[in-house]
Amino acid sequence: DIQMTQSPSSVSASVGDRVTITCRASQGISSWLAWYQQKPGKAPKLLIYAASSLQSGVPSRFSGSGSGTDFTLTISSLQPEDFATYYCQQANSFPLFTFGPGTKVDIK
Amino acid sequence: QLQLQESGPGLVKPSETLSLTCTVSGGSISSSSYYWGWIRQPPGKGLEWIGSIYYSGSTYYNPSLKSRVTISVDTSKNQFSLKLSSVTAADTAVYYCARHSRVAVRGVISFPTDYWGQGTLVTVSS
């Protein structure tokens, strides 16, 4: 089974900061990676798919990169509405999915 | 606008079977471009994929839950359903139904989960 790890598990940041979250797969998954944002009491929202493609309607301050085993989600300038938990998801073994444990971004 | 709505009991007794239905509106469940899935989230914890189904009825399950999970589809009602047997308190979670869409990027076919239901909390307790 492919295992996903994320770092950090939480990060405190200020509005305007650049935030980077890393996701690592236990084996190569090509570009089969997506990123989701989840706010308390809400369903997750798709941000990035295929490692670096921005989902329609998602602000351009969000970007994704990476391939193989190491991936990154970057928020270029953190906005108040970006405080949330972020999850990566692999689909290399589609239709078998695995989520990462999540990274909580909170206010410094 | 596509909408997914979960329905089913919010309370299930230990050892019984959890049953949920997802009704899809604003689009057809029978499209070849989509898979339909169930994902859960225990209170305060992360996301766990349970399983997915294609409109033809082909199913795919999380190996850790496979022995207890059945997902089915009813294309005439535009619905798909989840059954999880022999539940325990560890199955208490918010259950989401969702759509995985087939997209092609630089020659790579991907299936991001682009639509989610609002989620329904199922508590396992006597």
PDB file of N, CA and C in Angstrom, chain A:
ATOM      1  N   ASP A   1       0.837  -1.200   0.000  1.00  0.00           N
ATOM      2  CA  ASP A   1       0.000   0.000   0.000  1.00  0.00           C
ATOM      3  C   ASP A   1       0.879   1.260   0.000  1.00  0.00           C
ATOM      4  N   ILE A   2       0.409   2.278  -0.693  1.00  0.00           N
ATOM      5  CA  ILE A   2       1.117   3.541  -0.727  1.00  0.00           C
ATOM      6  C   ILE A   2       0.708   4.371   0.486  1.00  0.00           C
ATOM      7  N   GLN A   3       1.702   4.801   1.252  1.00  0.00           N
ATOM      8  CA  GLN A   3       1.449   5.651   2.419  1.00  0.00           C
ATOM      9  C   GLN A   3       1.843   7.088   2.098  1.00  0.00           C
ATOM     10  N   MET A   4       1.068   8.015   2.643  1.00  0.00           N
ATOM     11  CA  MET A   4       1.316   9.428   2.432  1.00  0.00           C
ATOM     12  C   MET A   4       1.662  10.098   3.749  1.00  0.00           C
ATOM     13  N   THR A   5       2.680  10.938   3.740  1.00  0.00           N
ATOM     14  CA  THR A   5       3.008  11.733   4.914  1.00  0.00           C
ATOM     15  C   THR A   5       2.988  13.207   4.517  1.00  0.00           C
ATOM     16  N   GLN A   6       2.702  14.073   5.475  1.00  0.00           N
ATOM     17  CA  GLN A   6       2.696  15.508   5.247  1.00  0.00           C
ATOM     18  C   GLN A   6       3.517  16.190   6.327  1.00  0.00           C
ATOM     19  N   SER A   7       4.168  17.260   5.935  1.00  0.00           N
ATOM     20  CA  SER A   7       4.883  18.071   6.904  1.00  0.00           C
ATOM     21  C   SER A   7       4.785  19.538   6.517  1.00  0.00           C
ATOM     22  N   PRO A   8       4.689  20.424   7.530  1.00  0.00           N
ATOM     23  CA  PRO A   8       4.510  20.057   8.930  1.00  0.00           C
ATOM     24  C   PRO A   8       3.086  19.576   9.204  1.00  0.00           C
ATOM     25  N   SER A   9       2.836  19.124  10.416  1.00  0.00           N
ATOM     26  CA  SER A   9       1.463  18.740  10.771  1.00  0.00           C
ATOM     27  C   SER A   9       0.621  19.975  11.063  1.00  0.00           C
ATOM     28  N   SER A  10       1.294  21.038  11.472  1.00  0.00           N
ATOM     29  CA  SER A  10       0.614  22.315  11.663  1.00  0.00           C
ATOM     30  C   SER A  10       1.607  23.437  11.450  1.00  0.00           C
ATOM     31  N   VAL A  11       1.087  24.572  11.058  1.00  0.00           N
ATOM     32  CA  VAL A  11       1.929  25.745  10.843  1.00  0.00           C
ATOM     33  C   VAL A  11       1.145  26.978  11.252  1.00  0.00           C
ATOM     34  N   SER A  12       1.810  27.861  11.953  1.00  0.00           N
ATOM     35  CA  SER A  12       1.218  29.141  12.330  1.00  0.00           C
ATOM     36  C   SER A  12       1.786  30.210  11.422  1.00  0.00           C
ATOM     37  N   ALA A  13       0.930  30.986  10.827  1.00  0.00           N
ATOM     38  CA  ALA A  13       1.387  31.983   9.866  1.00  0.00           C
ATOM     39  C   ALA A  13       0.511  33.222   9.942  1.00  0.00           C
ATOM     40  N   SER A  14       1.018  34.292   9.363  1.00  0.00           N
ATOM     41  CA  SER A  14       0.317  35.577   9.344  1.00  0.00           C
ATOM     42  C   SER A  14      -0.214  35.860   7.947  1.00  0.00           C
ATOM     43  N   VAL A  15      -1.221  36.704   7.882  1.00  0.00           N
ATOM     44  CA  VAL A  15      -1.739  37.135   6.580  1.00  0.00           C
ATOM     45  C   VAL A  15      -0.598  37.751   5.772  1.00  0.00           C
ATOM     46  N   GLY A  16      -0.493  37.337   4.527  1.00  0.00           N
ATOM     47  CA  GLY A  16       0.565  37.820   3.656  1.00  0.00           C
ATOM     48  C   GLY A  16       1.776  36.901   3.594  1.00  0.00           C
ATOM     49  N   ASP A  17       1.881  35.968   4.521  1.00  0.00           N
ATOM     50  CA  ASP A  17       3.018  35.048   4.519  1.00  0.00           C
ATOM     51  C   ASP A  17       2.944  34.078   3.349  1.00  0.00           C
ATOM     52  N   ARG A  18       4.100  33.571   2.963  1.00  0.00           N
ATOM     53  CA  ARG A  18       4.197  32.471   2.006  1.00  0.00           C
ATOM     54  C   ARG A  18       4.246  31.183   2.813  1.00  0.00           C
ATOM     55  N   VAL A  19       3.364  30.260   2.483  1.00  0.00           N
ATOM     56  CA  VAL A  19       3.265  29.004   3.230  1.00  0.00           C
ATOM     57  C   VAL A  19       3.518  27.839   2.277  1.00  0.00           C
ATOM     58  N   THR A  20       4.353  26.914   2.711  1.00  0.00           N
ATOM     59  CA  THR A  20       4.667  25.734   1.912  1.00  0.00           C
ATOM     60  C   THR A  20       4.393  24.479   2.727  1.00  0.00           C
ATOM     61  N   ILE A  21       3.646  23.572   2.132  1.00  0.00           N
ATOM     62  CA  ILE A  21       3.308  22.284   2.755  1.00  0.00           C
ATOM     63  C   ILE A  21       3.859  21.187   1.858  1.00  0.00           C
ATOM     64  N   THR A  22       4.458  20.190   2.485  1.00  0.00           N
ATOM     65  CA  THR A  22       5.073  19.097   1.740  1.00  0.00           C
ATOM     66  C   THR A  22       4.299  17.800   1.950  1.00  0.00           C
ATOM     67  N   CYS A  23       4.187  17.033   0.891  1.00  0.00           N
ATOM     68  CA  CYS A  23       3.553  15.719   0.933  1.00  0.00           C
ATOM     69  C   CYS A  23       4.531  14.720   0.321  1.00  0.00           C
ATOM     70  N   ARG A  24       4.718  13.598   0.971  1.00  0.00           N
ATOM     71  CA  ARG A  24       5.646  12.576   0.475  1.00  0.00           C
ATOM     72  C   ARG A  24       4.930  11.228   0.379  1.00  0.00           C
ATOM     73  N   ALA A  25       5.125  10.564  -0.743  1.00  0.00           N
ATOM     74  CA  ALA A  25       4.556   9.233  -0.950  1.00  0.00           C
ATOM     75  C   ALA A  25       5.605   8.162  -0.661  1.00  0.00           C
ATOM     76  N   SER A  26       5.153   7.020  -0.168  1.00  0.00           N
ATOM     77  CA  SER A  26       6.086   5.945   0.201  1.00  0.00           C
ATOM     78  C   SER A  26       6.695   5.264  -1.034  1.00  0.00           C
ATOM     79  N   GLN A  27       6.104   5.478  -2.186  1.00  0.00           N
ATOM     80  CA  GLN A  27       6.683   5.029  -3.452  1.00  0.00           C
ATOM     81  C   GLN A  27       6.234   5.984  -4.546  1.00  0.00           C
ATOM     82  N   GLY A  28       6.863   5.905  -5.690  1.00  0.00           N
ATOM     83  CA  GLY A  28       6.574   6.854  -6.745  1.00  0.00           C
ATOM     84  C   GLY A  28       5.136   6.802  -7.226  1.00  0.00           C
ATOM     85  N   ILE A  29       4.542   7.973  -7.384  1.00  0.00           N
ATOM     86  CA  ILE A  29       3.151   8.048  -7.838  1.00  0.00           C
ATOM     87  C   ILE A  29       3.015   8.956  -9.072  1.00  0.00           C
ATOM     88  N   SER A  30       4.117   9.149  -9.775  1.00  0.00           N
ATOM     89  CA  SER A  30       4.103  10.008 -10.977  1.00  0.00           C
ATOM     90  C   SER A  30       3.540  11.374 -10.593  1.00  0.00           C
ATOM     91  N   SER A  31       2.494  11.814 -11.290  1.00  0.00           N
ATOM     92  CA  SER A  31       1.852  13.096 -10.957  1.00  0.00           C
ATOM     93  C   SER A  31       0.448  12.905 -10.402  1.00  0.00           C
ATOM     94  N   TRP A  32       0.172  11.725  -9.891  1.00  0.00           N
ATOM     95  CA  TRP A  32      -1.172  11.396  -9.417  1.00  0.00           C
ATOM     96  C   TRP A  32      -1.399  11.929  -8.010  1.00  0.00           C
ATOM     97  N   LEU A  33      -1.362  13.253  -7.864  1.00  0.00           N
ATOM     98  CA  LEU A  33      -1.545  13.838  -6.549  1.00  0.00           C
ATOM     99  C   LEU A  33      -2.493  15.019  -6.612  1.00  0.00           C
ATOM    100  N   ALA A  34      -3.382  15.099  -5.618  1.00  0.00           N
ATOM    101  CA  ALA A  34      -4.299  16.220  -5.495  1.00  0.00           C
ATOM    102  C   ALA A  34      -4.173  16.840  -4.105  1.00  0.00           C
ATOM    103  N   TRP A  35      -4.557  18.112  -4.029  1.00  0.00           N
ATOM    104  CA  TRP A  35      -4.570  18.831  -2.752  1.00  0.00           C
ATOM    105  C   TRP A  35      -5.979  19.334  -2.474  1.00  0.00           C
ATOM    106  N   TYR A  36      -6.389  19.262  -1.204  1.00  0.00           N
ATOM    107  CA  TYR A  36      -7.703  19.708  -0.779  1.00  0.00           C
ATOM    108  C   TYR A  36      -7.571  20.636   0.416  1.00  0.00           C
ATOM    109  N   GLN A  37      -8.519  21.553   0.511  1.00  0.00           N
ATOM    110  CA  GLN A  37      -8.638  22.460   1.640  1.00  0.00           C
ATOM    111  C   GLN A  37      -9.921  22.114   2.386  1.00  0.00           C
ATOM    112  N   GLN A  38      -9.836  22.025   3.713  1.00  0.00           N
ATOM    113  CA  GLN A  38     -11.037  21.762   4.489  1.00  0.00           C
ATOM    114  C   GLN A  38     -11.148  22.744   5.650  1.00  0.00           C
ATOM    115  N   LYS A  39     -12.294  23.383   5.719  1.00  0.00           N
ATOM    116  CA  LYS A  39     -12.585  24.266   6.842  1.00  0.00           C
ATOM    117  C   LYS A  39     -13.500  23.542   7.822  1.00  0.00           C
ATOM    118  N   PRO A  40     -13.482  23.957   9.092  1.00  0.00           N
ATOM    119  CA  PRO A  40     -14.259  23.237  10.114  1.00  0.00           C
ATOM    120  C   PRO A  40     -15.737  23.103   9.744  1.00  0.00           C
ATOM    121  N   GLY A  41     -16.253  21.886   9.857  1.00  0.00           N
ATOM    122  CA  GLY A  41     -17.659  21.630   9.592  1.00  0.00           C
ATOM    123  C   GLY A  41     -18.032  21.601   8.114  1.00  0.00           C
ATOM    124  N   LYS A  42     -17.054  21.682   7.235  1.00  0.00           N
ATOM    125  CA  LYS A  42     -17.318  21.704   5.793  1.00  0.00           C
ATOM    126  C   LYS A  42     -16.654  20.529   5.100  1.00  0.00           C
ATOM    127  N   ALA A  43     -17.170  20.206   3.913  1.00  0.00           N
ATOM    128  CA  ALA A  43     -16.530  19.185   3.100  1.00  0.00           C
ATOM    129  C   ALA A  43     -15.235  19.725   2.511  1.00  0.00           C
ATOM    130  N   PRO A  44     -14.289  18.851   2.236  1.00  0.00           N
ATOM    131  CA  PRO A  44     -13.063  19.293   1.558  1.00  0.00           C
ATOM    132  C   PRO A  44     -13.369  19.913   0.198  1.00  0.00           C
ATOM    133  N   LYS A  45     -12.453  20.772  -0.223  1.00  0.00           N
ATOM    134  CA  LYS A  45     -12.563  21.459  -1.515  1.00  0.00           C
ATOM    135  C   LYS A  45     -11.301  21.176  -2.315  1.00  0.00           C
ATOM    136  N   LEU A  46     -11.482  20.774  -3.560  1.00  0.00           N
ATOM    137  CA  LEU A  46     -10.343  20.481  -4.425  1.00  0.00           C
ATOM    138  C   LEU A  46      -9.624  21.767  -4.818  1.00  0.00           C
ATOM    139  N   LEU A  47      -8.316  21.795  -4.618  1.00  0.00           N
ATOM    140  CA  LEU A  47      -7.496  22.951  -5.005  1.00  0.00           C
ATOM    141  C   LEU A  47      -6.645  22.658  -6.238  1.00  0.00           C
ATOM    142  N   ILE A  48      -5.920  21.554  -6.177  1.00  0.00           N
ATOM    143  CA  ILE A  48      -4.907  21.197  -7.181  1.00  0.00           C
ATOM    144  C   ILE A  48      -5.093  19.725  -7.548  1.00  0.00           C
ATOM    145  N   TYR A  49      -4.966  19.391  -8.828  1.00  0.00           N
ATOM    146  CA  TYR A  49      -4.978  17.996  -9.248  1.00  0.00           C
ATOM    147  C   TYR A  49      -3.824  17.766 -10.218  1.00  0.00           C
ATOM    148  N   ALA A  50      -3.512  16.512 -10.440  1.00  0.00           N
ATOM    149  CA  ALA A  50      -2.367  16.151 -11.282  1.00  0.00           C
ATOM    150  C   ALA A  50      -1.117  16.915 -10.856  1.00  0.00           C
ATOM    151  N   ALA A  51      -0.951  17.077  -9.556  1.00  0.00           N
ATOM    152  CA  ALA A  51       0.216  17.673  -8.894  1.00  0.00           C
ATOM    153  C   ALA A  51       0.316  19.186  -9.035  1.00  0.00           C
ATOM    154  N   SER A  52      -0.050  19.722 -10.220  1.00  0.00           N
ATOM    155  CA  SER A  52       0.194  21.147 -10.428  1.00  0.00           C
ATOM    156  C   SER A  52      -0.910  21.885 -11.171  1.00  0.00           C
ATOM    157  N   SER A  53      -2.014  21.211 -11.485  1.00  0.00           N
ATOM    158  CA  SER A  53      -3.101  21.869 -12.215  1.00  0.00           C
ATOM    159  C   SER A  53      -4.093  22.493 -11.235  1.00  0.00           C
ATOM    160  N   LEU A  54      -4.361  23.777 -11.455  1.00  0.00           N
ATOM    161  CA  LEU A  54      -5.239  24.520 -10.563  1.00  0.00           C
ATOM    162  C   LEU A  54      -6.700  24.245 -10.919  1.00  0.00           C
ATOM    163  N   GLN A  55      -7.486  23.838  -9.937  1.00  0.00           N
ATOM    164  CA  GLN A  55      -8.905  23.607 -10.159  1.00  0.00           C
ATOM    165  C   GLN A  55      -9.587  24.931 -10.511  1.00  0.00           C
ATOM    166  N   SER A  56     -10.556  24.864 -11.394  1.00  0.00           N
ATOM    167  CA  SER A  56     -11.300  26.045 -11.799  1.00  0.00           C
ATOM    168  C   SER A  56     -11.880  26.780 -10.582  1.00  0.00           C
ATOM    169  N   GLY A  57     -11.696  28.095 -10.566  1.00  0.00           N
ATOM    170  CA  GLY A  57     -12.249  28.911  -9.491  1.00  0.00           C
ATOM    171  C   GLY A  57     -11.341  29.078  -8.287  1.00  0.00           C
ATOM    172  N   VAL A  58     -10.253  28.353  -8.251  1.00  0.00           N
ATOM    173  CA  VAL A  58      -9.320  28.444  -7.114  1.00  0.00           C
ATOM    174  C   VAL A  58      -8.343  29.594  -7.365  1.00  0.00           C
ATOM    175  N   PRO A  59      -8.119  30.437  -6.383  1.00  0.00           N
ATOM    176  CA  PRO A  59      -7.222  31.593  -6.579  1.00  0.00           C
ATOM    177  C   PRO A  59      -5.807  31.178  -6.991  1.00  0.00           C
ATOM    178  N   SER A  60      -5.189  32.012  -7.785  1.00  0.00           N
ATOM    179  CA  SER A  60      -3.860  31.691  -8.321  1.00  0.00           C
ATOM    180  C   SER A  60      -2.749  31.758  -7.280  1.00  0.00           C
ATOM    181  N   ARG A  61      -3.046  32.207  -6.070  1.00  0.00           N
ATOM    182  CA  ARG A  61      -2.024  32.190  -5.018  1.00  0.00           C
ATOM    183  C   ARG A  61      -1.706  30.764  -4.572  1.00  0.00           C
ATOM    184  N   PHE A  62      -2.581  29.828  -4.930  1.00  0.00           N
ATOM    185  CA  PHE A  62      -2.329  28.420  -4.649  1.00  0.00           C
ATOM    186  C   PHE A  62      -1.587  27.798  -5.839  1.00  0.00           C
ATOM    187  N   SER A  63      -0.541  27.053  -5.537  1.00  0.00           N
ATOM    188  CA  SER A  63       0.162  26.343  -6.595  1.00  0.00           C
ATOM    189  C   SER A  63       0.706  25.022  -6.067  1.00  0.00           C
ATOM    190  N   GLY A  64       0.861  24.089  -6.968  1.00  0.00           N
ATOM    191  CA  GLY A  64       1.387  22.781  -6.601  1.00  0.00           C
ATOM    192  C   GLY A  64       2.536  22.394  -7.502  1.00  0.00           C
ATOM    193  N   SER A  65       3.437  21.594  -6.951  1.00  0.00           N
ATOM    194  CA  SER A  65       4.565  21.126  -7.753  1.00  0.00           C
ATOM    195  C   SER A  65       5.007  19.756  -7.254  1.00  0.00           C
ATOM    196  N   GLY A  66       5.859  19.126  -8.068  1.00  0.00           N
ATOM    197  CA  GLY A  66       6.417  17.841  -7.666  1.00  0.00           C
ATOM    198  C   GLY A  66       6.010  16.706  -8.557  1.00  0.00           C
ATOM    199  N   SER A  67       6.715  15.615  -8.429  1.00  0.00           N
ATOM    200  CA  SER A  67       6.379  14.376  -9.117  1.00  0.00           C
ATOM    201  C   SER A  67       7.175  13.255  -8.471  1.00  0.00           C
ATOM    202  N   GLY A  68       6.749  12.033  -8.708  1.00  0.00           N
ATOM    203  CA  GLY A  68       7.443  10.910  -8.095  1.00  0.00           C
ATOM    204  C   GLY A  68       6.999  10.697  -6.655  1.00  0.00           C
ATOM    205  N   THR A  69       7.814  11.105  -5.703  1.00  0.00           N
ATOM    206  CA  THR A  69       7.468  10.900  -4.294  1.00  0.00           C
ATOM    207  C   THR A  69       7.316  12.191  -3.491  1.00  0.00           C
ATOM    208  N   ASP A  70       7.796  13.294  -4.006  1.00  0.00           N
ATOM    209  CA  ASP A  70       7.802  14.540  -3.239  1.00  0.00           C
ATOM    210  C   ASP A  70       7.008  15.637  -3.925  1.00  0.00           C
ATOM    211  N   PHE A  71       6.077  16.212  -3.148  1.00  0.00           N
ATOM    212  CA  PHE A  71       5.159  17.207  -3.689  1.00  0.00           C
ATOM    213  C   PHE A  71       5.041  18.381  -2.739  1.00  0.00           C
ATOM    214  N   THR A  72       4.668  19.536  -3.294  1.00  0.00           N
ATOM    215  CA  THR A  72       4.558  20.752  -2.494  1.00  0.00           C
ATOM    216  C   THR A  72       3.317  21.521  -2.871  1.00  0.00           C
ATOM    217  N   LEU A  73       2.625  22.025  -1.845  1.00  0.00           N
ATOM    218  CA  LEU A  73       1.556  22.999  -2.031  1.00  0.00           C
ATOM    219  C   LEU A  73       2.068  24.321  -1.474  1.00  0.00           C
ATOM    220  N   THR A  74       1.970  25.364  -2.271  1.00  0.00           N
ATOM    221  CA  THR A  74       2.419  26.686  -1.849  1.00  0.00           C
ATOM    222  C   THR A  74       1.269  27.675  -1.911  1.00  0.00           C
ATOM    223  N   ILE A  75       1.115  28.427  -0.847  1.00  0.00           N
ATOM    224  CA  ILE A  75       0.197  29.568  -0.821  1.00  0.00           C
ATOM    225  C   ILE A  75       1.099  30.793  -0.830  1.00  0.00           C
ATOM    226  N   SER A  76       1.052  31.564  -1.906  1.00  0.00           N
ATOM    227  CA  SER A  76       2.062  32.623  -2.096  1.00  0.00           C
ATOM    228  C   SER A  76       1.879  33.790  -1.139  1.00  0.00           C
ATOM    229  N   SER A  77       0.651  34.116  -0.809  1.00  0.00           N
ATOM    230  CA  SER A  77       0.368  35.215   0.107  1.00  0.00           C
ATOM    231  C   SER A  77      -0.899  34.859   0.874  1.00  0.00           C
ATOM    232  N   LEU A  78      -0.725  34.394   2.080  1.00  0.00           N
ATOM    233  CA  LEU A  78      -1.835  33.837   2.862  1.00  0.00           C
ATOM    234  C   LEU A  78      -2.918  34.885   3.115  1.00  0.00           C
ATOM    235  N   GLN A  79      -4.141  34.489   2.850  1.00  0.00           N
ATOM    236  CA  GLN A  79      -5.294  35.352   3.087  1.00  0.00           C
ATOM    237  C   GLN A  79      -6.114  34.836   4.272  1.00  0.00           C
ATOM    238  N   PRO A  80      -6.935  35.681   4.877  1.00  0.00           N
ATOM    239  CA  PRO A  80      -7.701  35.243   6.062  1.00  0.00           C
ATOM    240  C   PRO A  80      -8.546  33.998   5.809  1.00  0.00           C
ATOM    241  N   GLU A  81      -9.050  33.877   4.582  1.00  0.00           N
ATOM    242  CA  GLU A  81      -9.914  32.724   4.270  1.00  0.00           C
ATOM    243  C   GLU A  81      -9.123  31.438   4.033  1.00  0.00           C
ATOM    244  N   ASP A  82      -7.796  31.510   4.072  1.00  0.00           N
ATOM    245  CA  ASP A  82      -6.971  30.333   3.804  1.00  0.00           C
ATOM    246  C   ASP A  82      -6.651  29.539   5.063  1.00  0.00           C
ATOM    247  N   PHE A  83      -7.034  30.052   6.213  1.00  0.00           N
ATOM    248  CA  PHE A  83      -6.783  29.307   7.442  1.00  0.00           C
ATOM    249  C   PHE A  83      -7.712  28.101   7.468  1.00  0.00           C
ATOM    250  N   ALA A  84      -7.096  26.921   7.406  1.00  0.00           N
ATOM    251  CA  ALA A  84      -7.843  25.687   7.187  1.00  0.00           C
ATOM    252  C   ALA A  84      -6.869  24.513   7.345  1.00  0.00           C
ATOM    253  N   THR A  85      -7.390  23.314   7.118  1.00  0.00           N
ATOM    254  CA  THR A  85      -6.542  22.127   7.081  1.00  0.00           C
ATOM    255  C   THR A  85      -6.412  21.674   5.629  1.00  0.00           C
ATOM    256  N   TYR A  86      -5.205  21.289   5.256  1.00  0.00           N
ATOM    257  CA  TYR A  86      -4.921  20.900   3.879  1.00  0.00           C
ATOM    258  C   TYR A  86      -4.494  19.429   3.831  1.00  0.00           C
ATOM    259  N   TYR A  87      -5.084  18.719   2.881  1.00  0.00           N
ATOM    260  CA  TYR A  87      -4.801  17.295   2.711  1.00  0.00           C
ATOM    261  C   TYR A  87      -4.277  17.022   1.299  1.00  0.00           C
ATOM    262  N   CYS A  88      -3.297  16.144   1.217  1.00  0.00           N
ATOM    263  CA  CYS A  88      -2.913  15.618  -0.089  1.00  0.00           C
ATOM    264  C   CYS A  88      -3.586  14.260  -0.276  1.00  0.00           C
ATOM    265  N   GLN A  89      -3.705  13.838  -1.535  1.00  0.00           N
ATOM    266  CA  GLN A  89      -4.367  12.570  -1.866  1.00  0.00           C
ATOM    267  C   GLN A  89      -3.663  11.977  -3.079  1.00  0.00           C
ATOM    268  N   GLN A  90      -3.278  10.716  -2.969  1.00  0.00           N
ATOM    269  CA  GLN A  90      -2.667  10.069  -4.121  1.00  0.00           C
ATOM    270  C   GLN A  90      -3.702   9.215  -4.833  1.00  0.00           C
ATOM    271  N   ALA A  91      -3.562   9.114  -6.153  1.00  0.00           N
ATOM    272  CA  ALA A  91      -4.454   8.264  -6.930  1.00  0.00           C
ATOM    273  C   ALA A  91      -3.645   7.474  -7.954  1.00  0.00           C
ATOM    274  N   ASN A  92      -2.380   7.196  -7.631  1.00  0.00           N
ATOM    275  CA  ASN A  92      -1.554   6.428  -8.558  1.00  0.00           C
ATOM    276  C   ASN A  92      -2.111   5.036  -8.760  1.00  0.00           C
ATOM    277  N   SER A  93      -2.671   4.502  -7.701  1.00  0.00           N
ATOM    278  CA  SER A  93      -3.249   3.168  -7.768  1.00  0.00           C
ATOM    279  C   SER A  93      -4.755   3.264  -7.969  1.00  0.00           C
ATOM    280  N   PHE A  94      -5.184   4.338  -8.673  1.00  0.00           N
ATOM    281  CA  PHE A  94      -6.609   4.534  -8.931  1.00  0.00           C
ATOM    282  C   PHE A  94      -7.213   3.255  -9.479  1.00  0.00           C
ATOM    283  N   PRO A  95      -8.434   2.944  -9.020  1.00  0.00           N
ATOM    284  CA  PRO A  95      -9.299   3.753  -8.160  1.00  0.00           C
ATOM    285  C   PRO A  95      -9.124   3.504  -6.663  1.00  0.00           C
ATOM    286  N   LEU A  96      -7.902   3.246  -6.256  1.00  0.00           N
ATOM    287  CA  LEU A  96      -7.609   3.146  -4.827  1.00  0.00           C
ATOM    288  C   LEU A  96      -6.936   4.447  -4.396  1.00  0.00           C
ATOM    289  N   PHE A  97      -7.533   5.149  -3.452  1.00  0.00           N
ATOM    290  CA  PHE A  97      -7.017   6.441  -3.015  1.00  0.00           C
ATOM    291  C   PHE A  97      -6.418   6.353  -1.622  1.00  0.00           C
ATOM    292  N   THR A  98      -5.485   7.245  -1.341  1.00  0.00           N
ATOM    293  CA  THR A  98      -4.953   7.397   0.011  1.00  0.00           C
ATOM    294  C   THR A  98      -4.780   8.872   0.296  1.00  0.00           C
ATOM    295  N   PHE A  99      -5.244   9.316   1.460  1.00  0.00           N
ATOM    296  CA  PHE A  99      -5.061  10.695   1.872  1.00  0.00           C
ATOM    297  C   PHE A  99      -3.868  10.809   2.815  1.00  0.00           C
ATOM    298  N   GLY A 100      -3.247  11.974   2.786  1.00  0.00           N
ATOM    299  CA  GLY A 100      -2.260  12.292   3.798  1.00  0.00           C
ATOM    300  C   GLY A 100      -2.953  12.664   5.099  1.00  0.00           C
ATOM    301  N   PRO A 101      -2.201  12.800   6.189  1.00  0.00           N
ATOM    302  CA  PRO A 101      -2.790  13.055   7.506  1.00  0.00           C
ATOM    303  C   PRO A 101      -3.263  14.481   7.721  1.00  0.00           C
ATOM    304  N   GLY A 102      -2.902  15.387   6.851  1.00  0.00           N
ATOM    305  CA  GLY A 102      -3.369  16.763   6.957  1.00  0.00           C
ATOM    306  C   GLY A 102      -2.348  17.704   7.574  1.00  0.00           C
ATOM    307  N   THR A 103      -2.448  18.966   7.185  1.00  0.00           N
ATOM    308  CA  THR A 103      -1.642  20.057   7.736  1.00  0.00           C
ATOM    309  C   THR A 103      -2.577  21.200   8.091  1.00  0.00           C
ATOM    310  N   LYS A 104      -2.565  21.580   9.361  1.00  0.00           N
ATOM    311  CA  LYS A 104      -3.439  22.670   9.792  1.00  0.00           C
ATOM    312  C   LYS A 104      -2.689  23.988   9.720  1.00  0.00           C
ATOM    313  N   VAL A 105      -3.273  24.953   9.036  1.00  0.00           N
ATOM    314  CA  VAL A 105      -2.699  26.286   8.931  1.00  0.00           C
ATOM    315  C   VAL A 105      -3.535  27.203   9.809  1.00  0.00           C
ATOM    316  N   ASP A 106      -2.904  27.738  10.847  1.00  0.00           N
ATOM    317  CA  ASP A 106      -3.656  28.616  11.736  1.00  0.00           C
ATOM    318  C   ASP A 106      -2.961  29.963  11.897  1.00  0.00           C
ATOM    319  N   ILE A 107      -3.657  30.844  12.592  1.00  0.00           N
ATOM    320  CA  ILE A 107      -3.213  32.230  12.697  1.00  0.00           C
ATOM    321  C   ILE A 107      -2.098  32.360  13.732  1.00  0.00           C
ATOM    322  N   LYS A 108      -1.023  33.032  13.331  1.00  0.00           N
ATOM    323  CA  LYS A 108       0.087  33.264  14.241  1.00  0.00           C
ATOM    324  C   LYS A 108      -0.250  34.360  15.246  1.00  0.00           C
TER     325      LYS A 108
END
